[in-house]
Structures are given as structure tokens and as C-alpha cells.
Coordinates of C-alpha atoms in Angstrom, one line a residue:
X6 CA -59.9 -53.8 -1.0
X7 CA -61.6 -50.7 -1.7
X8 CA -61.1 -47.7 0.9
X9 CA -65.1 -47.3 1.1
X10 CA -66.1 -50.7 3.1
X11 CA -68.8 -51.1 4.8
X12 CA -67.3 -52.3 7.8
X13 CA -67.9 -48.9 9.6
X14 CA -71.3 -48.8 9.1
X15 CA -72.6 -51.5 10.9
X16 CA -74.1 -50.0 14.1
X17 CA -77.9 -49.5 14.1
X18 CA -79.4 -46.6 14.1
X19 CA -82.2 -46.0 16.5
X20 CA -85.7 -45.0 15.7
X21 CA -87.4 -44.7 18.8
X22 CA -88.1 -41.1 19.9
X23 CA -88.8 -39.4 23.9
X24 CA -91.9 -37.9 24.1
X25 CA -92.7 -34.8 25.6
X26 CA -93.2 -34.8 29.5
X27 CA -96.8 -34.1 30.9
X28 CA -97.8 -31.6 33.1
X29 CA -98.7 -33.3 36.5
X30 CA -102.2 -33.3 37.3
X31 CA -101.4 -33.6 41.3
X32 CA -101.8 -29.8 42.9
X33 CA -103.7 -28.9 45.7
X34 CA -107.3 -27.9 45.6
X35 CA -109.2 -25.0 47.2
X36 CA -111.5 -26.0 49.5
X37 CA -115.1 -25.0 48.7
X38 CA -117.2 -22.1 50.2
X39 CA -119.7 -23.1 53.3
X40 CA -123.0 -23.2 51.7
X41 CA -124.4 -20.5 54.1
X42 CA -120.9 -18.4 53.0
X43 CA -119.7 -16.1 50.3
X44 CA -116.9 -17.5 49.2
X45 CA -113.2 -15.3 49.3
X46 CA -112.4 -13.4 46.0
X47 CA -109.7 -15.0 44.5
X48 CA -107.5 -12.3 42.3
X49 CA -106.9 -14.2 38.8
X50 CA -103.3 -13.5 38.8
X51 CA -102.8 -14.6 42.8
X52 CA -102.0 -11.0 43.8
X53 CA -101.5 -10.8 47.5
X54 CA -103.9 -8.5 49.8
X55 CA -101.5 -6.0 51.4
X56 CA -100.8 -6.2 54.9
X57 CA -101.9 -2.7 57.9
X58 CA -97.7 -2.6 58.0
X59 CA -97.5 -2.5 54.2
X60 CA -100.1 0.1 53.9
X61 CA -98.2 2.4 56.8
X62 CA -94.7 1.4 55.1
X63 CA -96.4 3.1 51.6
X64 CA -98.1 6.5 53.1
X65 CA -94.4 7.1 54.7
X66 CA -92.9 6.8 51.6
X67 CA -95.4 9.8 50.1
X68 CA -94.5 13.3 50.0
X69 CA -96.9 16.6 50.9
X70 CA -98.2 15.9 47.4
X71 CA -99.4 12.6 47.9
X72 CA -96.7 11.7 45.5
X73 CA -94.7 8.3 45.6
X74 CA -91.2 8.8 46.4
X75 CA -88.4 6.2 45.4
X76 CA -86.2 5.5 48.2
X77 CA -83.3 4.5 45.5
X78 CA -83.2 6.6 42.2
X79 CA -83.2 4.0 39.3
X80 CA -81.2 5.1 36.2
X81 CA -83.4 5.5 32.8
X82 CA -83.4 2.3 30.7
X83 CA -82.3 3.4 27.4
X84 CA -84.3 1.6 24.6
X85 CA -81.7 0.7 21.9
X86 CA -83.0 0.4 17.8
X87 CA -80.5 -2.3 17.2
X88 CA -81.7 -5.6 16.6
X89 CA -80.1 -8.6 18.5
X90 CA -76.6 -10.2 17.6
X91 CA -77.6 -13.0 14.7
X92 CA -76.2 -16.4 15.7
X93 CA -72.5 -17.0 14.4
X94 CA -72.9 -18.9 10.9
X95 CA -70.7 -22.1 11.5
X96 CA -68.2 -22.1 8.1
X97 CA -66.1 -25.5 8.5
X98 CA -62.1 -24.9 8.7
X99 CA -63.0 -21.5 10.0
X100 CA -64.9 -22.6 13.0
X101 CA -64.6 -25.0 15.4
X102 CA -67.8 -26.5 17.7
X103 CA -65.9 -26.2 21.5
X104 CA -67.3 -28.8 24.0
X105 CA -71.0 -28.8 24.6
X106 CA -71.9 -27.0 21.2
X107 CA -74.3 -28.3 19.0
X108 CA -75.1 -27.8 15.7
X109 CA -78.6 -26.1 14.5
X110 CA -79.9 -26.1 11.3
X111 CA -80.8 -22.3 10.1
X112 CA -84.3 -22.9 8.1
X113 CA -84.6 -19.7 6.8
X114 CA -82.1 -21.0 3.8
X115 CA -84.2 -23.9 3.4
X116 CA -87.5 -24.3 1.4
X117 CA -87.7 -27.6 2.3
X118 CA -85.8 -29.7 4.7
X119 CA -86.3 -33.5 6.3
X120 CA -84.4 -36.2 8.3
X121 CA -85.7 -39.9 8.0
X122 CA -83.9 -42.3 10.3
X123 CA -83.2 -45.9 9.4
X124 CA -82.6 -49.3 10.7
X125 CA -79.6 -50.4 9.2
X126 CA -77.8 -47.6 7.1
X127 CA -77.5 -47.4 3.7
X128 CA -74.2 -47.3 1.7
X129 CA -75.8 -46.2 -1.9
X130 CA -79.7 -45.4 -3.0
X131 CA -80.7 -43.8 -6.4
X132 CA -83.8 -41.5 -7.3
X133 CA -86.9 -44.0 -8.7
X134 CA -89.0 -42.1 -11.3
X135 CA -92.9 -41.9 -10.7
X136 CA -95.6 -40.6 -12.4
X137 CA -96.4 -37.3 -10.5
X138 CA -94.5 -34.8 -13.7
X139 CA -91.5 -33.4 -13.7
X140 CA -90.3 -29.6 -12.7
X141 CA -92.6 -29.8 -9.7
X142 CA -93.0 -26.8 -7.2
X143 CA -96.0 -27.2 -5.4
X144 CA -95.7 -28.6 -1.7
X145 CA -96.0 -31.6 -0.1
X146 CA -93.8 -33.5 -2.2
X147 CA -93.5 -36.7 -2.7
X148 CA -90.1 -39.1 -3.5
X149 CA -89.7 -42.4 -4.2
X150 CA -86.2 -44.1 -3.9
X151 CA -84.2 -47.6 -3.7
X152 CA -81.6 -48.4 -1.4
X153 CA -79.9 -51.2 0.2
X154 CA -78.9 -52.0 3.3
X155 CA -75.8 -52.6 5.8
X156 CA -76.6 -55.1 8.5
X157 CA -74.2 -56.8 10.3
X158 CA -75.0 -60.5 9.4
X159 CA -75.6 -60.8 5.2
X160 CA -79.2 -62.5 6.0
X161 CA -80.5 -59.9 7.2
X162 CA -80.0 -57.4 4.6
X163 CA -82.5 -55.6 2.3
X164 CA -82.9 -53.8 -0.9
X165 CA -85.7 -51.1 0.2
X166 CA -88.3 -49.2 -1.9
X167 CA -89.1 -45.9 -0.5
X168 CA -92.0 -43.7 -0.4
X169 CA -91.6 -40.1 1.2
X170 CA -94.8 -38.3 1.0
X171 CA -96.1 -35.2 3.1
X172 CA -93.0 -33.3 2.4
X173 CA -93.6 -29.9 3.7
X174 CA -91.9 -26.5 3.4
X175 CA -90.1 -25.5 5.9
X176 CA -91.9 -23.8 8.5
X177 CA -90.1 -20.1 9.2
X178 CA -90.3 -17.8 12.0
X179 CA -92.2 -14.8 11.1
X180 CA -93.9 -16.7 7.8
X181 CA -97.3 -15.1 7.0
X182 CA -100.2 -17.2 5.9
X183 CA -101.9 -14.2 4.0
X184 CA -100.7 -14.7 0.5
X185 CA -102.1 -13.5 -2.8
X186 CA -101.2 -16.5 -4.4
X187 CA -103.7 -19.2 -3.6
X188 CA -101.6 -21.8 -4.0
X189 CA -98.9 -20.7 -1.5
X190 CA -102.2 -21.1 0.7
X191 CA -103.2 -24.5 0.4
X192 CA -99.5 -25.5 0.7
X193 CA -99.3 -23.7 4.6
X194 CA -102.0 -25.8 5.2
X195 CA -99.8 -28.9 4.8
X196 CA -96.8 -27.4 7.5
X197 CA -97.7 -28.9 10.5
X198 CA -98.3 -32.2 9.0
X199 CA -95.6 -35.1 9.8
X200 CA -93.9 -36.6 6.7
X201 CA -95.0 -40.4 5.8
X202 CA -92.7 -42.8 5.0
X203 CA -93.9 -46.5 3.8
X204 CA -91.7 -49.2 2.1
X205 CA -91.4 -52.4 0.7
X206 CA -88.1 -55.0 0.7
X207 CA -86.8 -57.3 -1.0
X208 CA -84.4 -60.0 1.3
X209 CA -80.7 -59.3 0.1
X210 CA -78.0 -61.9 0.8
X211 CA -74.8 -59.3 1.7
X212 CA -74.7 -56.0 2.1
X213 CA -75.7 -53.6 -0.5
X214 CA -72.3 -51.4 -2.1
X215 CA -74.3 -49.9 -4.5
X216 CA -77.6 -49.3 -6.0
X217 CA -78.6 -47.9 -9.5
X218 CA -82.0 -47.7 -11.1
X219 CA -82.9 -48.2 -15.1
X220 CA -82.7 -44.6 -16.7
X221 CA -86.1 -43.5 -18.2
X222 CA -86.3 -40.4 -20.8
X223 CA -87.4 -37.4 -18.7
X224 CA -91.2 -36.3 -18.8
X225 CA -92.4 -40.3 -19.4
X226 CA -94.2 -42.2 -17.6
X227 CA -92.8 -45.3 -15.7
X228 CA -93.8 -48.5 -18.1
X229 CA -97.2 -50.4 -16.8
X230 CA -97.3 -52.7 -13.9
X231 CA -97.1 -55.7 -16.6
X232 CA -93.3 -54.4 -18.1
X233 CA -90.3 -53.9 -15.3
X234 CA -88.6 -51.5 -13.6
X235 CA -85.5 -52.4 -13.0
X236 CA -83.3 -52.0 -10.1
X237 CA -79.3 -53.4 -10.0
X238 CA -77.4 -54.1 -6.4
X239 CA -73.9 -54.6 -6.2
X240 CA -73.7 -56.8 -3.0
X241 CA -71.0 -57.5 -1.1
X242 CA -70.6 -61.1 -2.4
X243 CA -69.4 -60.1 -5.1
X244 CA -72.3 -60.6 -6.9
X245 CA -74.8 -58.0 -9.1
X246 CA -78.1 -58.9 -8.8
X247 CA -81.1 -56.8 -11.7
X248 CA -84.4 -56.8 -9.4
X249 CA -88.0 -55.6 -11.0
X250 CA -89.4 -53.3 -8.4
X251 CA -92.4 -52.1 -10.5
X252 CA -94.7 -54.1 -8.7
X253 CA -93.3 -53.0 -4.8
X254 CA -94.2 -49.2 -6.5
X255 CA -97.6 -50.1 -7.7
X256 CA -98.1 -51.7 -4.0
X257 CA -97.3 -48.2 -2.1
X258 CA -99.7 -46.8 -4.5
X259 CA -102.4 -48.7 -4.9
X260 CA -103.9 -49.9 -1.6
X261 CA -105.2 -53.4 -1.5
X262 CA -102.3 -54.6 -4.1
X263 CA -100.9 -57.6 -3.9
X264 CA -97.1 -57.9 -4.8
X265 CA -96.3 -60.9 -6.4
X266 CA -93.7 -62.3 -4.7
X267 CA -92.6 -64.3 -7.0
X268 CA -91.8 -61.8 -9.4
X269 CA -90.2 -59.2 -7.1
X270 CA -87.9 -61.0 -4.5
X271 CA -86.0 -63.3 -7.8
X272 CA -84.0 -61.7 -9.6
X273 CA -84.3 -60.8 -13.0
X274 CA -80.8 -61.5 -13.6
X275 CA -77.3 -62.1 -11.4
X276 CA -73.8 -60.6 -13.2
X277 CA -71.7 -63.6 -11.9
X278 CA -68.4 -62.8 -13.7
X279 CA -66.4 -60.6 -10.8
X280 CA -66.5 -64.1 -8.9
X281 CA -66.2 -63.1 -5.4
X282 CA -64.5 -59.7 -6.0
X283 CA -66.9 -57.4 -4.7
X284 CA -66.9 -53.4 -6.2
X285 CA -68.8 -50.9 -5.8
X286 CA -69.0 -49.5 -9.6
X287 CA -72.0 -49.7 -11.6
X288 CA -74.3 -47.6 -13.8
X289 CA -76.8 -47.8 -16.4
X290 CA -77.0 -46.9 -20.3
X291 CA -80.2 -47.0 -22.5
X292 CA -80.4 -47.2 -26.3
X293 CA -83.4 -47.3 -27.6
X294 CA -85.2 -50.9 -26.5
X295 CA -82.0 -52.3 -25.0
X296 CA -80.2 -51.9 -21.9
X297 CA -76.6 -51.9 -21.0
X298 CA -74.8 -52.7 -17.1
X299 CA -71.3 -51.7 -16.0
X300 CA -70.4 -53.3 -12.9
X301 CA -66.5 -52.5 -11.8
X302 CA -64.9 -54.4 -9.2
X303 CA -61.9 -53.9 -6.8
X304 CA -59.6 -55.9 -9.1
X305 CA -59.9 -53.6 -11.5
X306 CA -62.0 -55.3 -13.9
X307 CA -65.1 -53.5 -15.7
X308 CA -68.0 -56.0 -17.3
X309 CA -70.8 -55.2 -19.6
X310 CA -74.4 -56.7 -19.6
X311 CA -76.8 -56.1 -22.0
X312 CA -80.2 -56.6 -22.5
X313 CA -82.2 -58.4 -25.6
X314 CA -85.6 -59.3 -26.1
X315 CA -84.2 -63.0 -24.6
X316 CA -83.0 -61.8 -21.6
X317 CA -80.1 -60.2 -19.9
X318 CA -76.6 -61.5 -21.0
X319 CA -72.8 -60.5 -19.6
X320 CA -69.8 -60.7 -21.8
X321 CA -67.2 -62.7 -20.6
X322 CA -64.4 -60.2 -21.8
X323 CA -63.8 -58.0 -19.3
X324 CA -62.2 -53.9 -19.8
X325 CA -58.7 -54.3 -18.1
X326 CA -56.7 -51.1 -18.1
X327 CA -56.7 -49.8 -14.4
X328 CA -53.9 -51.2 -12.1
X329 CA -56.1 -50.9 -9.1
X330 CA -59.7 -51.0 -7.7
X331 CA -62.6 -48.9 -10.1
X332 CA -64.7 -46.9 -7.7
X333 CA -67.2 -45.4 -10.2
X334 CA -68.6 -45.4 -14.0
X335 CA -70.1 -43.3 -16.0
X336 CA -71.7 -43.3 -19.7
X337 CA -71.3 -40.7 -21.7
X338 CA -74.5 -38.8 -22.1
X339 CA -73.8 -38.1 -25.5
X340 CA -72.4 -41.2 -26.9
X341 CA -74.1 -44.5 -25.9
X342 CA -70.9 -46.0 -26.7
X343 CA -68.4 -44.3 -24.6
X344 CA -67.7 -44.6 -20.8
X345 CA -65.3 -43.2 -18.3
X346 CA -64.3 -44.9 -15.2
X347 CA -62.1 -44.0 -12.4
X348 CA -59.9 -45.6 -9.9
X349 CA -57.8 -46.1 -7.0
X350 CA -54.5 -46.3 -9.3
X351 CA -55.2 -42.5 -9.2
X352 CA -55.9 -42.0 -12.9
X353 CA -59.5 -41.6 -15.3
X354 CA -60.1 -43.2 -18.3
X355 CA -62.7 -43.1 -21.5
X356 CA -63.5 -46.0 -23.2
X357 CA -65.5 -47.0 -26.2
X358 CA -67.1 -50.3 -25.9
X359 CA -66.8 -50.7 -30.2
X360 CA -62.7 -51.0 -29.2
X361 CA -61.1 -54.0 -29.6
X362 CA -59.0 -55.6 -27.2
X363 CA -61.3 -54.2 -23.9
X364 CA -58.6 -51.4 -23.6
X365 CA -59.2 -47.4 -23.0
X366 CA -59.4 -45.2 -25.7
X367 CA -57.9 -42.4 -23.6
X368 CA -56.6 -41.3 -20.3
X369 CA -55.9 -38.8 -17.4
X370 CA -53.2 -40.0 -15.6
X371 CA -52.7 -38.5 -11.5
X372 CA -56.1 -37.4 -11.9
X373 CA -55.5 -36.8 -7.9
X374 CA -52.9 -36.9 -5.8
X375 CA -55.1 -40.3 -4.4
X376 CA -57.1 -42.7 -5.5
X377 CA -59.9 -41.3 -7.6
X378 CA -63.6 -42.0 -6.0
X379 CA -65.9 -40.7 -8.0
X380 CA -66.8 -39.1 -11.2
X381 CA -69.7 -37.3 -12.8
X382 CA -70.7 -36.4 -16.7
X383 CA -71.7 -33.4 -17.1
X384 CA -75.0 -34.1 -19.6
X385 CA -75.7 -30.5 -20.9
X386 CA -72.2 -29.9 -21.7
X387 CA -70.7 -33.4 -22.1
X388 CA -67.4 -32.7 -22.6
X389 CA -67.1 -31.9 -19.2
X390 CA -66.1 -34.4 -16.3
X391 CA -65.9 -33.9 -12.4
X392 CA -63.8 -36.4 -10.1
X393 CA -63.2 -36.2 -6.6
X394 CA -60.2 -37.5 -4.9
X395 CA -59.3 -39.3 -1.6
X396 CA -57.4 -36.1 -0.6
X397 CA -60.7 -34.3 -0.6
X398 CA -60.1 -32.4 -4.1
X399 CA -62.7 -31.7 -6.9
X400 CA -61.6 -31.3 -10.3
X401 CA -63.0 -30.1 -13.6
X402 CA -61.6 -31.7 -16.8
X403 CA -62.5 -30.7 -20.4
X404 CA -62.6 -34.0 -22.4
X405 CA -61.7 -32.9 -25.5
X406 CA -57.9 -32.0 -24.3
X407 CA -57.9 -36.0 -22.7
X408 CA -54.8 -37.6 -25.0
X409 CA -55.2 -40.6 -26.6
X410 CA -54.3 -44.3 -25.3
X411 CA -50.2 -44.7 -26.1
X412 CA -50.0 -40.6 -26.5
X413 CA -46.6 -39.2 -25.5
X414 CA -48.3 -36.0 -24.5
X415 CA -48.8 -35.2 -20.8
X416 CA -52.1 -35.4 -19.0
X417 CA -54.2 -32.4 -19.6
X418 CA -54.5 -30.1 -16.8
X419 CA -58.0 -29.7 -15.1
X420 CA -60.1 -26.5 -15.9
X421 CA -60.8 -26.2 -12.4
X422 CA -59.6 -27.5 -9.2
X423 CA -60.9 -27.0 -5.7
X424 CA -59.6 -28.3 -2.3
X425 CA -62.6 -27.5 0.1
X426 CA -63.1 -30.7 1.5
X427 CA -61.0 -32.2 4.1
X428 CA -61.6 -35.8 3.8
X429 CA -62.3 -37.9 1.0
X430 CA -65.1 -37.0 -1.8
X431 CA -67.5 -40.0 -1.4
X432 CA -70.2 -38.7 -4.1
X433 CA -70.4 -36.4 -6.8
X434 CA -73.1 -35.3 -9.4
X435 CA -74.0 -32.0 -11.8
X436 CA -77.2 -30.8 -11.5
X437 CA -79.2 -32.6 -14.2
X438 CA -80.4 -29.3 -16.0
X439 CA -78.2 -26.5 -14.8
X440 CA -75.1 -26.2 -16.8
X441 CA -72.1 -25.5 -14.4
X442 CA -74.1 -26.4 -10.9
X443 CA -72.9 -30.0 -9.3
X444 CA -73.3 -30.9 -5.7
X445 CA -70.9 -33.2 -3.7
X446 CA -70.6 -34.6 -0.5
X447 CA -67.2 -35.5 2.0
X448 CA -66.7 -37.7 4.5
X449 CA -66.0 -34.4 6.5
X450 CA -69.6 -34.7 6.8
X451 CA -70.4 -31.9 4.5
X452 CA -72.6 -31.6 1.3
X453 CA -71.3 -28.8 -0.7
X454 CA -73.2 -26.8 -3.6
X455 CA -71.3 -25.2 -6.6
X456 CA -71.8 -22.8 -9.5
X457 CA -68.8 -22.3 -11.5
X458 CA -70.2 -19.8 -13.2
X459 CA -69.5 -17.3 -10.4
X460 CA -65.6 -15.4 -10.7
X461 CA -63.9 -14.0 -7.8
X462 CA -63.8 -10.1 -8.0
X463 CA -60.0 -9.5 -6.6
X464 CA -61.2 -6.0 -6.4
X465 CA -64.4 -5.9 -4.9
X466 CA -63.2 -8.9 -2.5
X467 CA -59.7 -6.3 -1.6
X468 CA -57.5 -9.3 -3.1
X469 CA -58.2 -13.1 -2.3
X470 CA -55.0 -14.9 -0.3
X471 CA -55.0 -18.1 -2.2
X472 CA -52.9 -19.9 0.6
X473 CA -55.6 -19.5 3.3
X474 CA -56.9 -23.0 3.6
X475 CA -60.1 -21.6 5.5
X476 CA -61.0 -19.3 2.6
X477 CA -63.9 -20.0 1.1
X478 CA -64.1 -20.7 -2.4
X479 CA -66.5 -18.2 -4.5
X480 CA -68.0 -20.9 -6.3
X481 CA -69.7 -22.4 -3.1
X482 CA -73.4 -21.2 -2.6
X483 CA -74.5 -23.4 0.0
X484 CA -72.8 -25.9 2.9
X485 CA -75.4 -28.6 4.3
X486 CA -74.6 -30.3 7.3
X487 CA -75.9 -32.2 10.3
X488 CA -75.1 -35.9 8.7
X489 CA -72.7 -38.1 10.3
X490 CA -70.3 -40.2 7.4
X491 CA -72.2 -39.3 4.2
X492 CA -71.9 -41.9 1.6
X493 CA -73.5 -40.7 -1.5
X494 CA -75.6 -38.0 -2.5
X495 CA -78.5 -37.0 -5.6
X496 CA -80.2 -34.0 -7.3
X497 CA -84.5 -35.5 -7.9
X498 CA -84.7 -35.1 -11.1
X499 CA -88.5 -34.2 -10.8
X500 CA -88.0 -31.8 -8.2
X501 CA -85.9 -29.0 -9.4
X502 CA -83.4 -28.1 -7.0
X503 CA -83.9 -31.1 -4.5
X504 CA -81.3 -33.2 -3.2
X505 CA -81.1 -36.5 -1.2
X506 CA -78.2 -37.6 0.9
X507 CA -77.4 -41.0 2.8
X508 CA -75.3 -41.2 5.7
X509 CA -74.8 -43.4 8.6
X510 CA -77.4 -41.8 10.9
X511 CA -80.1 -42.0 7.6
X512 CA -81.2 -39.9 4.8
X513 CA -81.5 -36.1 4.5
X514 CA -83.9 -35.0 1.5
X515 CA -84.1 -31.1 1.2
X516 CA -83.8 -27.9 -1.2
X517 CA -82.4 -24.5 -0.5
X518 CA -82.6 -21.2 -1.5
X519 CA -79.8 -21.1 -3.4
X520 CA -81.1 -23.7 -6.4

């Protein structure tokens, strides 16, 4: 079995909030004035009326002058010009919470940043495209997403569409409304407004391992109501189901829609051929009018699906070179033909679906000291590959040094490795514009930012002890926490700099200053 069951994940998370307490309504009155009376003065701020002994106590304390004389002599309070200790920044390795300390979220590094609890949490989710342009920046923003769901008994699972509208900026201390930009105007009006989140579901037999959307071309539109969107779950049955959401997205736009049923809760198509292996590796290719499905499995068999203008088809050949479980696939971004998967036999392999025989064109083998969880394609430079390991290392690999399938030569070595995390990468992913920028989360509860573009300065840093665990590496520009088990993370790819995490206690969607 794969290391990244569900099992763990099967305690609800609550929704229900406290509100505030009200101020009781139950003090004492005055009584009112006699009629024939003038009411007694009452001082605003309840000052007592001195007493004939207070007043005698006072003119004793007076000198000749009539001045007031202290009785004690009070040292001068010195004011001081430096500002107040700043709260201790919480690095992980370095720092350690002692009982009774909490974590809290420091929102001036955050342009914009939101929790959104759920029922039953969610192992995988993926970004769904909509038709509001790409490289926003104006605020609120709005997401759409599909995920699916782990409940404890397999009826009562779900594959979820999201919509996340009223998604503020993050409201700082100090911020000041007066801008000369207009727009920065109307967008302050919008920060004491409460996100909305609506949905739709689709009833899911199993829990949901994974969840990957069609790929559309950036800057188009999704396809009318009439054509599908499609949506693939990898369930827990063993089974792949294709769903056509396009009609649940029309439904949270359009009010007064009615969602055929029909058409969204059958499936467009169900990948049959891992029997009841179940996996949790899967992603999407599309060429031109066609589709094409990988779908991995913990027996270490990869399948292909395709589309045609007949339907959706699987080939009953499967790709058969790992030893062990596959825990992610990716396609090439540059070649439609080409894949690389990755697995718990520790190793990464490319493939080229024109190959005969199902086997891999080439491979890294100890990728990681572990089994190997995920991977990530760089698509601006695509000869460049991340994986993250079980041991909680990240590597870079340049795919033109990979050797070929029955080489002699050894492995390549990565062009970067970093051992940051301290539990096992569970999601990895390049930014989709910004060449040398990827983003990936631990089960040490941590999403990390990188840039590799950034070199240490031995210099300017007065020498860097490579042996210091708790060091932090250079390349890290930002450390997100506050989720508990993260399972998979993604950069929108309509909101520059935005990213959306999953974790037991529910999603996180935010964007910091540092993207």
C-alpha cells in the first residue's frame, strides 16, 4: 500500500463557530428626581465629591505658597525613542512552541490570506479555470476548485465544486484608506466583507485519492455549457471515474440554473483496468482535439486513456517498469509524448508513450534515499524536474544528463538538493510562469516558497556552516504555516502569485509578498 492512505484523515472537521458574548443589559438604575426636586449632578466620568477630611488632609499638605507638596518624591519617568520588542518570528528547526504557545499568523507578509473549513477533508483538489482573465490583481477575488472528499463510510463521499468569492486583502494595522490610486480604493471597501463560499457535489462511492482537472490553453475561455469540462477522481476502489462538471459551474453562476442531474452525477467515463488496486497517480495531457489520462496505481502499473470523437477509451497494455507503488505523473510540457513518473522503489523515470514494449525510455535511479512522492515539470524550462522524497528532501534534476534505459552510466546527480523539510514532501509544483520559483508543502506542516535564483554570499553571510540542520536555506523566501497534515498544494494560475493548500483541518488560499 501506498505510505499516503487516507486512513488518518477520517475525523470531521467542525464548522460551527462561538459567537461573541453580549454585554448584560441587567445594571442598576438611578432612581429619578422628585418632580418638585432638582435632580443631583451626576459627573460623566463618576468622579467622587471630596469629603471636609479630604479637603483638610489637602490644605495640610500645602506650603506658604499655596503650593502642593508630595509627601513621597516620585522619580522622573524617562520617555524612551525605542520602539517595542517585535514578536519573535517562529523559523521551524530553530524554534520550538513551549506548552501554551500558539501560533499567529503575521499579515503584514500577506496580501491576501483565508481559511475555509470543511466537512470531511480533502486528500487532493486541483484549480478549475473560469472565465474572469488571467494575471488578475484587483481584489476580491474569486476561485473556483474541485476536490473530493474523505469520509469514513465510502457512501458518503463527495466530489465538490468550489466557489470562493469575496476574497479580500488582508486587512493591516496602520493601512491607510487615502490612496491615489482609485482602484486601491474601491478594493478597501471590500475588507470587512466575509468571504462566500457555495458549492455543488457529486455523490462519490470511496474516498477521493486524487483529483485532476482537463488542462485548458491559458487566456481561453472554458468551452460553453453545451461541451464538458472534465474532472478525473481516482477513488479509493480502485476505480478512475472522468465527471463533466461544466454544468455544477454554470449553476454557481447563474442563479435560477438547473443542473442536469443526469449529466453531472454519471460519469463520463470509468478507467477500470487497475481492478481494485487503488493509486493515487494521475494527470492530464491535451493535444489538440484529444485528451490523454495517466492513472498509476500502487502495483506499479501506469495506464493511458484517450479521448476520440467516440468517446473515451483505456488501453489494456499497461507501462510496467517501477518495482513498487507510482505516487505521481507528469507530462512533459514540451513533448505531448513523453511522461515522467515516480515511485516508492525510490527511482524517476521518462517515458515515451510511441515506445514499444510499455518500458521507460530513461531513468534516475535513488532519486532519494526513500520512496519518491512527488514530481513537478518545470514548463518554462522543461528540462528541468523537481521530486520530493519521503525523507523530506527536494531535488532538482536537469533531464538532459538522465541516461538512457539499459545505460551503464551512473544516475546523474541532481543540480540542486535541499533538505529543509522534516517529514515527507506530500506536494510539489513550479510556479506556472516564473522560471526557477516552485512551492511545496511537508507533512511537517509547512508550505515552503523557493527561488533558486538566489546564491548564498559566503562573504556577506561571514561563511554558511553547511552542517547546521537549522540553517536556513537562501533559496527560501517565505514559510506558511498554521495547517495541520497538508496534503497537496497549487499556484492559481489566474491569480499571479496565489496559492491553495489542503490539509486535514481544510483549505488555506493566500498570496504573499514575496511572489
Amino acid at each position: 500500500m501506498s505510505k499516503r492512505t487516507a486512513t488518518e484523515l477520517l475525523t470531521p472537521v467542525t464548522t460551527e463557530g462561538q459567537p461573541f458574548a453580549k454585554a448584560s443589559g441587567s445594571g442598576s438604575k438611578r432612581e429619578n428626581a422628585a418632580p418638585d426636586e432638582m435632580g443631583e449632578f451626576e459627573d460623566a466620568w463618576e468622579d467622587e465629591i471630596e469629603s471636609d477630611e479630604e479637603v483638610i488632609d489637602a490644605e495640610a499638605t500645602e506650603d506658604a505658597d499655596g503650593m502642593d507638596v508630595d509627601e513621597e518624591v516620585l522619580p522622573a519617568i524617562e520617555e524612551s525613542d525605542e520602539p517595542p520588542p517585535a514578536p519573535d518570528t517562529f523559523i521551524p528547526g530553530r524554534h520550538k512552541l513551549e506548552p501554551g504557545e500558539t501560533l499567529e499568523p503575521d499579515d503584514s507578509v500577506y496580501i491576501m490570506r483565508h481559511n475555509m473549513k470543511v466537512t470531511w477533508p480533502c486528500l487532493s483538489f486541483d484549480v478549475l479555470r473560469d472565465n474572469l482573465g488571467d494575471e488578475r490583481q484587483r481584489y476580491p477575488a474569486t476561485s473556483y476548485i474541485a476536490a473530493g472528499t474523505q469520509a469514513p463510510n465510502a457512501k458518503d463521499n463527495e466530489l465538490m465544486v468550489y466557489k470562493l468569492s469575496s476574497l479580500h486583502k488582508t486587512q493591516k494595522d496602520g493601512d491607510d484608506s487615502d490612496s491615489e490610486d482609485g482602484n486601491d480604493e474601491d478594493e478597501d471597501e471590500h475588507l470587512d466583507e466575509d468571504p462566500i463560499v457555495e458549492y455543488r457535489s457529486i455523490p462519490h462511492v470511496g474516498g477521493v485519492n486524487r483529483v485532476r482537472a482537463q488542462p485548458l490553453p491559458p487566456s481561453s475561455q472554458l468551452p460553453p455549457v453545451s461541451q464538458p469540462y472534465h474532472v478525473a477522481s481516482w477513488a479509493e476502489t480502485g476505480k478512475v471515474h472522468i465527471w463533466d462538471v461544466r454544468t455544477l459551474i454554470e449553476s454557481l453562476d447563474v442563479p435560477g440554473y438547473s443542473v442536469d442531474k443526469k449529466r453531472a452525477h454519471t460519469p463520463v467515463y470509468t478507467v477500470n483496468s487497475h481492478g481494485r488496486a487503488e493509486g493515487f497517480a494521475m494527470d492530464w495531457a491535451a493535444t489538440g482535439s484529444s485528451l490523454r489520462l495517466l492513472t498509476g496505481d500502487v502495483h506499479s502499473k501506469i495506464y493511458l486513456t484517450t479521448s476520440s470523437p467516440s468517446g473515451f477509451s483505456t488501453n489494456s497494455q499497461a507501462f510496467t517498469s517501477h518495482t513498487s507503488s507510482v505516487e505521481d505523473l507528469q507530462w512533459s510540457p514540451a513533448d505531448m509524448t513523453v511522461f515522467a513518473s515516480c515511485s516508492a522503489d525510490q527511482s524517476v523515470m521518462i517515458w515515451d508513450i510511441r515506445t514499444k514494449g510499455r518500458q521507460s525510455a530513461g531513468a534516475i535511479d535513488s532519486a532519494h534515499d526513500s520512496d519518491v512522492n512527488v514530481i513537478s515539470w518545470c514548463r518554462s524550462t522543461a528540462y528541468l524536474l523537481l521530486s520530493g522524497g519521503d525523507e523530506g528532501g527536494i531535488k532538482v534534476w536537469d533531464l538532459r544528463n538522465i541516461k538512457k534505459r539499459g545505460s551503464a552510466e551512473p544516475s546523474p546527480a541532481p543540480v540542486a538538493s535541499f533538505s529543509w523539510h522534516k517529514a515527507p514532501i506530500t506536494s510539489i509544483e513550479w510556479h506556472p510562469t516564473e522560471d526557477g520559483i516552485f512551492a511545496a508543502s511537508g507533512a511537517d506542516d509547512q508550505v515552503t516558497m523557493w527561488d533558486l535564483g538566489v546564491e548564498p554570499d559566503d562573504d556577506e553571510m561571514g561563511g554558511i556552516d553547511e552542517t547546521q540542520d537549522s540553517d536556513m536555506p537562501p533559496q527560501i523566501m517565505f514559510i506558511h504555516q498554521g495547517q495541520t497534515d497538508i496534503k497537496e498544494l497549487h499556484w492559481h494560475p489566474q491569480i499571479p502569485g496565489a496559492i491553495i493548500s489542503t490539509a486535514a483541518d481544510g483549505f488555506n488560499i493566500f498570496k504573499t509578498i514575496s511572489v
